[in-house]
């Protein structure tokens, strides 16, 4: 088993391979074995489980996952790091694939026989799209433990009425339950990011909590509602529903003067259903 990665060994690996971390690819490498172990513990994985890691970097988390006896498949976009990982993970059985988590075909990489857990320190600049894409296109992933920028984590897990609640929170709630289970200081990374991080655990629901005929349509309304979140809904939704916005809201039992941030999934589903019925009549 490889040794846990420390500030010294991460620096040595980067030097040995002549690498400088890429800011554009969100490369802030974890250098604290205790944090890596904590992430593994909070993910709830046990020996024999299968884990997808997006963005393994130089392998700090991958090594900790391997030590816990899980089978890791890691997807890394940077070919320079794939070469480093081949050194660090030699003989561990972890599989490293060069690829882009925003494009890769998850169903071709991850088989459906047993559930997968995603455990990842996500690249900050694309964390939300990577997570949403996995929620939408990788049904074999049943649980997620992701490290993201703290404010992104709060947005992912927020409920209606909370300060951080937004369109992303609604989409996450449709697929999963989500909670922030910890924070991580910037001091455990090299290079150090400017912000604190959050650990978010998500559990995929067996079925969405609301029945919606056309989820894409509902999420279009949600995006319009939050695009101008301080506006009353009758005005915010006019960008999609035009002059019918007020009538649609009333028919759904929603106060047209309410704001998007006060509506939960059942209310969004009700608006989407009214408009669909109106469109069909
Ligand atoms: N997991 C490592 C750790 O904790 O030290 C590295 C985390 S670093 C924040 C993010 C990693 O994601 C980098 O290795 C970066 O190259 C990789 N990455 C960035 N964009 C990616 C993408 N679209 N698909 C896959 N990997 C990506």
GROMACS .gro file of C-alpha atoms and ligand atoms in nm:
model
  308
    1UNK     CA    1   0.000   0.000   0.000
    2UNK     CA    2   0.134   0.349  -0.082
    3UNK     CA    3   0.203   0.585   0.209
    4UNK     CA    4  -0.056   0.860   0.273
    5UNK     CA    5   0.034   1.179   0.085
    6UNK     CA    6   0.172   1.468   0.292
    7UNK     CA    7   0.278   1.826   0.207
    8UNK     CA    8   0.631   1.698   0.153
    9UNK     CA    9   0.539   1.401  -0.069
   10UNK     CA   10   0.292   1.604  -0.280
   11UNK     CA   11   0.562   1.867  -0.340
   12UNK     CA   12   0.816   1.595  -0.422
   13UNK     CA   13   0.579   1.428  -0.671
   14UNK     CA   14   0.509   1.755  -0.851
   15UNK     CA   15   0.880   1.837  -0.867
   16UNK     CA   16   0.979   1.489  -0.983
   17UNK     CA   17   0.730   1.517  -1.273
   18UNK     CA   18   0.815   1.882  -1.345
   19UNK     CA   19   0.452   1.992  -1.283
   20UNK     CA   20   0.294   2.318  -1.174
   21UNK     CA   21  -0.070   2.295  -1.063
   22UNK     CA   22  -0.316   2.437  -1.317
   23UNK     CA   23  -0.554   2.697  -1.181
   24UNK     CA   24  -0.779   2.657  -1.487
   25UNK     CA   25  -0.830   2.291  -1.392
   26UNK     CA   26  -0.898   2.374  -1.027
   27UNK     CA   27  -0.588   2.190  -0.906
   28UNK     CA   28  -0.567   2.231  -0.528
   29UNK     CA   29  -0.418   1.911  -0.396
   30UNK     CA   30  -0.503   1.769  -0.056
   31UNK     CA   31  -0.188   1.731   0.155
   32UNK     CA   32  -0.337   1.616   0.486
   33UNK     CA   33  -0.381   1.240   0.546
   34UNK     CA   34  -0.622   1.305   0.836
   35UNK     CA   35  -0.858   1.499   0.609
   36UNK     CA   36  -0.836   1.226   0.344
   37UNK     CA   37  -0.928   0.965   0.608
   38UNK     CA   38  -1.210   1.185   0.736
   39UNK     CA   39  -1.358   1.211   0.387
   40UNK     CA   40  -1.344   0.834   0.346
   41UNK     CA   41  -1.510   0.785   0.686
   42UNK     CA   42  -1.787   1.038   0.614
   43UNK     CA   43  -1.855   0.876   0.277
   44UNK     CA   44  -1.963   0.560   0.460
   45UNK     CA   45  -1.783   0.328   0.218
   46UNK     CA   46  -1.661  -0.009   0.344
   47UNK     CA   47  -1.414  -0.264   0.210
   48UNK     CA   48  -1.533  -0.411  -0.119
   49UNK     CA   49  -1.744  -0.108  -0.217
   50UNK     CA   50  -1.693   0.055  -0.554
   51UNK     CA   51  -1.601   0.419  -0.572
   52UNK     CA   52  -1.586   0.668  -0.856
   53UNK     CA   53  -1.340   0.948  -0.790
   54UNK     CA   54  -1.357   1.249  -1.019
   55UNK     CA   55  -1.031   1.443  -1.036
   56UNK     CA   56  -0.786   1.228  -0.834
   57UNK     CA   57  -0.503   1.480  -0.881
   58UNK     CA   58  -0.184   1.323  -0.746
   59UNK     CA   59  -0.383   1.060  -0.555
   60UNK     CA   60  -0.419   1.193  -0.197
   61UNK     CA   61  -0.778   1.073  -0.163
   62UNK     CA   62  -0.730   0.773  -0.392
   63UNK     CA   63  -0.461   0.634  -0.162
   64UNK     CA   64  -0.688   0.678   0.144
   65UNK     CA   65  -0.974   0.505  -0.039
   66UNK     CA   66  -0.744   0.219  -0.137
   67UNK     CA   67  -0.633   0.183   0.227
   68UNK     CA   68  -1.000   0.139   0.322
   69UNK     CA   69  -1.021  -0.156   0.083
   70UNK     CA   70  -1.255  -0.004  -0.173
   71UNK     CA   71  -1.223  -0.051  -0.549
   72UNK     CA   72  -1.155   0.288  -0.705
   73UNK     CA   73  -1.216   0.399  -1.062
   74UNK     CA   74  -1.074   0.751  -1.101
   75UNK     CA   75  -1.134   0.990  -1.391
   76UNK     CA   76  -0.871   1.261  -1.438
   77UNK     CA   77  -0.871   1.517  -1.719
   78UNK     CA   78  -0.502   1.612  -1.698
   79UNK     CA   79  -0.280   1.362  -1.880
   80UNK     CA   80   0.024   1.487  -1.686
   81UNK     CA   81  -0.142   1.372  -1.364
   82UNK     CA   82  -0.244   1.038  -1.512
   83UNK     CA   83   0.130   0.966  -1.543
   84UNK     CA   84   0.187   1.065  -1.177
   85UNK     CA   85  -0.106   0.847  -1.065
   86UNK     CA   86   0.034   0.547  -1.247
   87UNK     CA   87   0.343   0.581  -1.022
   88UNK     CA   88   0.160   0.657  -0.698
   89UNK     CA   89  -0.105   0.387  -0.738
   90UNK     CA   90   0.112   0.112  -0.894
   91UNK     CA   91   0.002  -0.229  -0.765
   92UNK     CA   92  -0.305  -0.100  -0.577
   93UNK     CA   93  -0.570  -0.217  -0.823
   94UNK     CA   94  -0.714   0.133  -0.856
   95UNK     CA   95  -0.811   0.212  -1.215
   96UNK     CA   96  -0.727   0.554  -1.360
   97UNK     CA   97  -0.899   0.674  -1.675
   98UNK     CA   98  -0.805   0.991  -1.859
   99UNK     CA   99  -1.130   1.174  -1.928
  100UNK     CA  100  -1.352   1.475  -1.877
  101UNK     CA  101  -1.624   1.430  -1.615
  102UNK     CA  102  -1.838   1.676  -1.811
  103UNK     CA  103  -1.833   1.458  -2.122
  104UNK     CA  104  -1.760   1.100  -2.028
  105UNK     CA  105  -2.028   0.836  -2.086
  106UNK     CA  106  -2.083   0.712  -1.730
  107UNK     CA  107  -2.289   0.413  -1.838
  108UNK     CA  108  -1.997   0.286  -2.049
  109UNK     CA  109  -1.749   0.322  -1.759
  110UNK     CA  110  -1.955   0.219  -1.454
  111UNK     CA  111  -2.151  -0.103  -1.472
  112UNK     CA  112  -2.491  -0.134  -1.309
  113UNK     CA  113  -2.437  -0.469  -1.124
  114UNK     CA  114  -2.368  -0.306  -0.789
  115UNK     CA  115  -2.414   0.053  -0.672
  116UNK     CA  116  -2.130   0.302  -0.684
  117UNK     CA  117  -2.038   0.581  -0.447
  118UNK     CA  118  -1.881   0.900  -0.579
  119UNK     CA  119  -1.612   1.029  -0.341
  120UNK     CA  120  -1.438   1.334  -0.483
  121UNK     CA  121  -1.261   1.655  -0.406
  122UNK     CA  122  -1.421   1.827  -0.705
  123UNK     CA  123  -1.246   2.092  -0.915
  124UNK     CA  124  -1.402   2.415  -0.784
  125UNK     CA  125  -1.467   2.578  -1.120
  126UNK     CA  126  -1.686   2.292  -1.251
  127UNK     CA  127  -1.804   2.127  -0.928
  128UNK     CA  128  -2.176   2.200  -0.972
  129UNK     CA  129  -2.203   2.092  -1.338
  130UNK     CA  130  -2.002   1.776  -1.267
  131UNK     CA  131  -2.232   1.686  -0.978
  132UNK     CA  132  -2.556   1.769  -1.162
  133UNK     CA  133  -2.443   1.574  -1.468
  134UNK     CA  134  -2.367   1.271  -1.250
  135UNK     CA  135  -2.709   1.301  -1.084
  136UNK     CA  136  -2.879   1.313  -1.422
  137UNK     CA  137  -2.677   1.061  -1.621
  138UNK     CA  138  -2.519   0.816  -1.374
  139UNK     CA  139  -2.807   0.637  -1.195
  140UNK     CA  140  -2.566   0.365  -1.079
  141UNK     CA  141  -2.417   0.616  -0.831
  142UNK     CA  142  -2.634   0.588  -0.521
  143UNK     CA  143  -2.436   0.800  -0.277
  144UNK     CA  144  -2.201   1.096  -0.306
  145UNK     CA  145  -1.950   1.253  -0.071
  146UNK     CA  146  -1.809   1.558  -0.244
  147UNK     CA  147  -1.579   1.834  -0.131
  148UNK     CA  148  -1.669   2.169  -0.285
  149UNK     CA  149  -1.631   2.538  -0.211
  150UNK     CA  150  -1.822   2.608   0.110
  151UNK     CA  151  -2.082   2.838  -0.042
  152UNK     CA  152  -2.144   2.589  -0.324
  153UNK     CA  153  -2.196   2.315  -0.064
  154UNK     CA  154  -2.447   2.530   0.120
  155UNK     CA  155  -2.634   2.596  -0.204
  156UNK     CA  156  -2.642   2.226  -0.293
  157UNK     CA  157  -2.794   2.131   0.044
  158UNK     CA  158  -3.022   2.432   0.107
  159UNK     CA  159  -3.397   2.398   0.155
  160UNK     CA  160  -3.676   2.643   0.062
  161UNK     CA  161  -3.656   2.969   0.253
  162UNK     CA  162  -3.286   2.936   0.338
  163UNK     CA  163  -3.044   3.206   0.231
  164UNK     CA  164  -2.843   2.977   0.001
  165UNK     CA  165  -3.150   2.818  -0.167
  166UNK     CA  166  -3.144   2.841  -0.546
  167UNK     CA  167  -3.217   2.659  -0.872
  168UNK     CA  168  -2.937   2.408  -0.801
  169UNK     CA  169  -3.089   2.323  -0.462
  170UNK     CA  170  -3.422   2.241  -0.630
  171UNK     CA  171  -3.256   2.017  -0.886
  172UNK     CA  172  -3.052   1.836  -0.621
  173UNK     CA  173  -3.364   1.787  -0.404
  174UNK     CA  174  -3.544   1.627  -0.699
  175UNK     CA  175  -3.277   1.355  -0.718
  176UNK     CA  176  -3.133   1.332  -0.366
  177UNK     CA  177  -3.130   1.421  -0.004
  178UNK     CA  178  -2.826   1.636   0.072
  179UNK     CA  179  -2.652   1.766   0.383
  180UNK     CA  180  -2.330   1.949   0.463
  181UNK     CA  181  -2.145   1.711   0.695
  182UNK     CA  182  -1.830   1.913   0.758
  183UNK     CA  183  -1.601   2.196   0.661
  184UNK     CA  184  -1.235   2.186   0.563
  185UNK     CA  185  -0.988   2.473   0.604
  186UNK     CA  186  -0.785   2.599   0.309
  187UNK     CA  187  -0.459   2.515   0.492
  188UNK     CA  188  -0.477   2.145   0.398
  189UNK     CA  189  -0.432   2.212   0.025
  190UNK     CA  190  -0.140   2.296  -0.200
  191UNK     CA  191  -0.171   2.546  -0.348
  192UNK     CA  192  -0.405   2.699  -0.090
  193UNK     CA  193  -0.743   2.810  -0.227
  194UNK     CA  194  -0.882   3.145  -0.110
  195UNK     CA  195  -1.191   2.990   0.043
  196UNK     CA  196  -1.299   2.724   0.289
  197UNK     CA  197  -1.442   2.395   0.162
  198UNK     CA  198  -1.748   2.194   0.259
  199UNK     CA  199  -1.811   1.821   0.260
  200UNK     CA  200  -2.155   1.734   0.125
  201UNK     CA  201  -2.318   1.394   0.146
  202UNK     CA  202  -2.598   1.311  -0.096
  203UNK     CA  203  -2.817   1.001  -0.104
  204UNK     CA  204  -3.001   0.929  -0.426
  205UNK     CA  205  -3.376   0.889  -0.380
  206UNK     CA  206  -3.541   0.570  -0.501
  207UNK     CA  207  -3.785   0.798  -0.689
  208UNK     CA  208  -3.830   1.176  -0.711
  209UNK     CA  209  -4.045   1.312  -0.426
  210UNK     CA  210  -4.289   1.475  -0.672
  211UNK     CA  211  -4.448   1.340  -0.987
  212UNK     CA  212  -4.363   1.558  -1.284
  213UNK     CA  213  -4.449   1.468  -1.643
  214UNK     CA  214  -4.179   1.686  -1.791
  215UNK     CA  215  -3.893   1.758  -1.546
  216UNK     CA  216  -3.703   1.965  -1.806
  217UNK     CA  217  -4.001   2.200  -1.829
  218UNK     CA  218  -4.023   2.229  -1.452
  219UNK     CA  219  -3.651   2.309  -1.425
  220UNK     CA  220  -3.687   2.575  -1.695
  221UNK     CA  221  -3.949   2.743  -1.479
  222UNK     CA  222  -3.726   2.705  -1.172
  223UNK     CA  223  -3.432   2.871  -1.354
  224UNK     CA  224  -3.655   3.156  -1.468
  225UNK     CA  225  -3.787   3.199  -1.115
  226UNK     CA  226  -3.441   3.225  -0.963
  227UNK     CA  227  -3.286   3.428  -1.248
  228UNK     CA  228  -3.437   3.735  -1.080
  229UNK     CA  229  -3.485   3.591  -0.734
  230UNK     CA  230  -3.585   3.918  -0.570
  231UNK     CA  231  -3.871   3.969  -0.818
  232UNK     CA  232  -4.224   3.849  -0.755
  233UNK     CA  233  -4.292   3.523  -0.935
  234UNK     CA  234  -4.555   3.669  -1.168
  235UNK     CA  235  -4.282   3.893  -1.309
  236UNK     CA  236  -3.994   3.645  -1.291
  237UNK     CA  237  -4.192   3.373  -1.470
  238UNK     CA  238  -4.319   3.613  -1.737
  239UNK     CA  239  -3.991   3.553  -1.922
  240UNK     CA  240  -4.114   3.198  -1.990
  241UNK     CA  241  -4.493   3.214  -1.946
  242UNK     CA  242  -4.556   3.564  -2.081
  243UNK     CA  243  -4.887   3.723  -1.983
  244UNK     CA  244  -5.021   3.389  -1.852
  245UNK     CA  245  -4.779   3.385  -1.557
  246UNK     CA  246  -5.021   3.526  -1.301
  247UNK     CA  247  -5.309   3.294  -1.401
  248UNK     CA  248  -5.082   2.989  -1.401
  249UNK     CA  249  -4.958   3.072  -1.051
  250UNK     CA  250  -5.311   3.124  -0.920
  251UNK     CA  251  -5.426   2.796  -1.077
  252UNK     CA  252  -5.136   2.621  -0.900
  253UNK     CA  253  -5.242   2.773  -0.569
  254UNK     CA  254  -4.932   2.995  -0.547
  255UNK     CA  255  -4.944   3.362  -0.450
  256UNK     CA  256  -4.828   3.545  -0.769
  257UNK     CA  257  -4.644   3.792  -0.544
  258UNK     CA  258  -4.439   3.520  -0.372
  259UNK     CA  259  -4.068   3.484  -0.455
  260UNK     CA  260  -3.891   3.180  -0.598
  261UNK     CA  261  -3.687   3.128  -0.283
  262UNK     CA  262  -4.001   3.043  -0.082
  263UNK     CA  263  -4.120   2.757  -0.306
  264UNK     CA  264  -4.034   2.393  -0.244
  265UNK     CA  265  -4.045   2.110  -0.497
  266UNK     CA  266  -4.421   2.042  -0.456
  267UNK     CA  267  -4.499   2.404  -0.551
  268UNK     CA  268  -4.268   2.396  -0.855
  269UNK     CA  269  -4.427   2.069  -0.962
  270UNK     CA  270  -4.774   2.224  -0.925
  271UNK     CA  271  -4.680   2.519  -1.148
  272UNK     CA  272  -4.532   2.287  -1.411
  273UNK     CA  273  -4.847   2.070  -1.404
  274UNK     CA  274  -5.088   2.364  -1.454
  275UNK     CA  275  -4.898   2.498  -1.746
  276UNK     CA  276  -4.880   2.154  -1.906
  277UNK     CA  277  -5.254   2.105  -1.866
  278UNK     CA  278  -5.315   2.451  -2.014
  279UNK     CA  279  -5.089   2.367  -2.307
  280UNK     CA  280  -5.279   2.045  -2.376
  281UNK     CA  281  -5.631   2.196  -2.361
  282LIG     N1  282  -0.857   1.466  -0.552
  282LIG     C1  283  -0.731   1.539  -0.551
  282LIG     C2  284  -0.700   1.586  -0.412
  282LIG     O1  285  -0.791   1.584  -0.328
  282LIG     O2  286  -0.587   1.623  -0.389
  282LIG     C3  287  -0.732   1.657  -0.649
  282LIG     C4  288  -0.846   1.752  -0.634
  282LIG     S1  289  -0.832   1.898  -0.734
  282LIG     C5  290  -0.935   2.007  -0.639
  282LIG     C6  291  -0.937   1.868  -0.874
  282LIG     C7  292  -0.886   1.766  -0.974
  282LIG     O3  293  -0.985   1.753  -1.078
  282LIG     C8  294  -0.757   1.803  -1.046
  282LIG     O4  295  -0.673   1.692  -1.047
  282LIG     C9  296  -0.800   1.838  -1.189
  282LIG     O5  297  -0.702   1.813  -1.287
  282LIG    C10  298  -0.921   1.748  -1.206
  282LIG     N2  299  -1.020   1.796  -1.306
  282LIG    C11  300  -1.051   1.924  -1.339
  282LIG     N3  301  -1.151   1.927  -1.430
  282LIG    C12  302  -1.186   1.798  -1.453
  282LIG    C13  303  -1.283   1.734  -1.536
  282LIG     N4  304  -1.367   1.807  -1.613
  282LIG     N5  305  -1.290   1.599  -1.538
  282LIG    C14  306  -1.206   1.524  -1.460
  282LIG     N6  307  -1.112   1.578  -1.379
  282LIG    C15  308  -1.103   1.712  -1.373
   0.00000   0.00000   0.00000
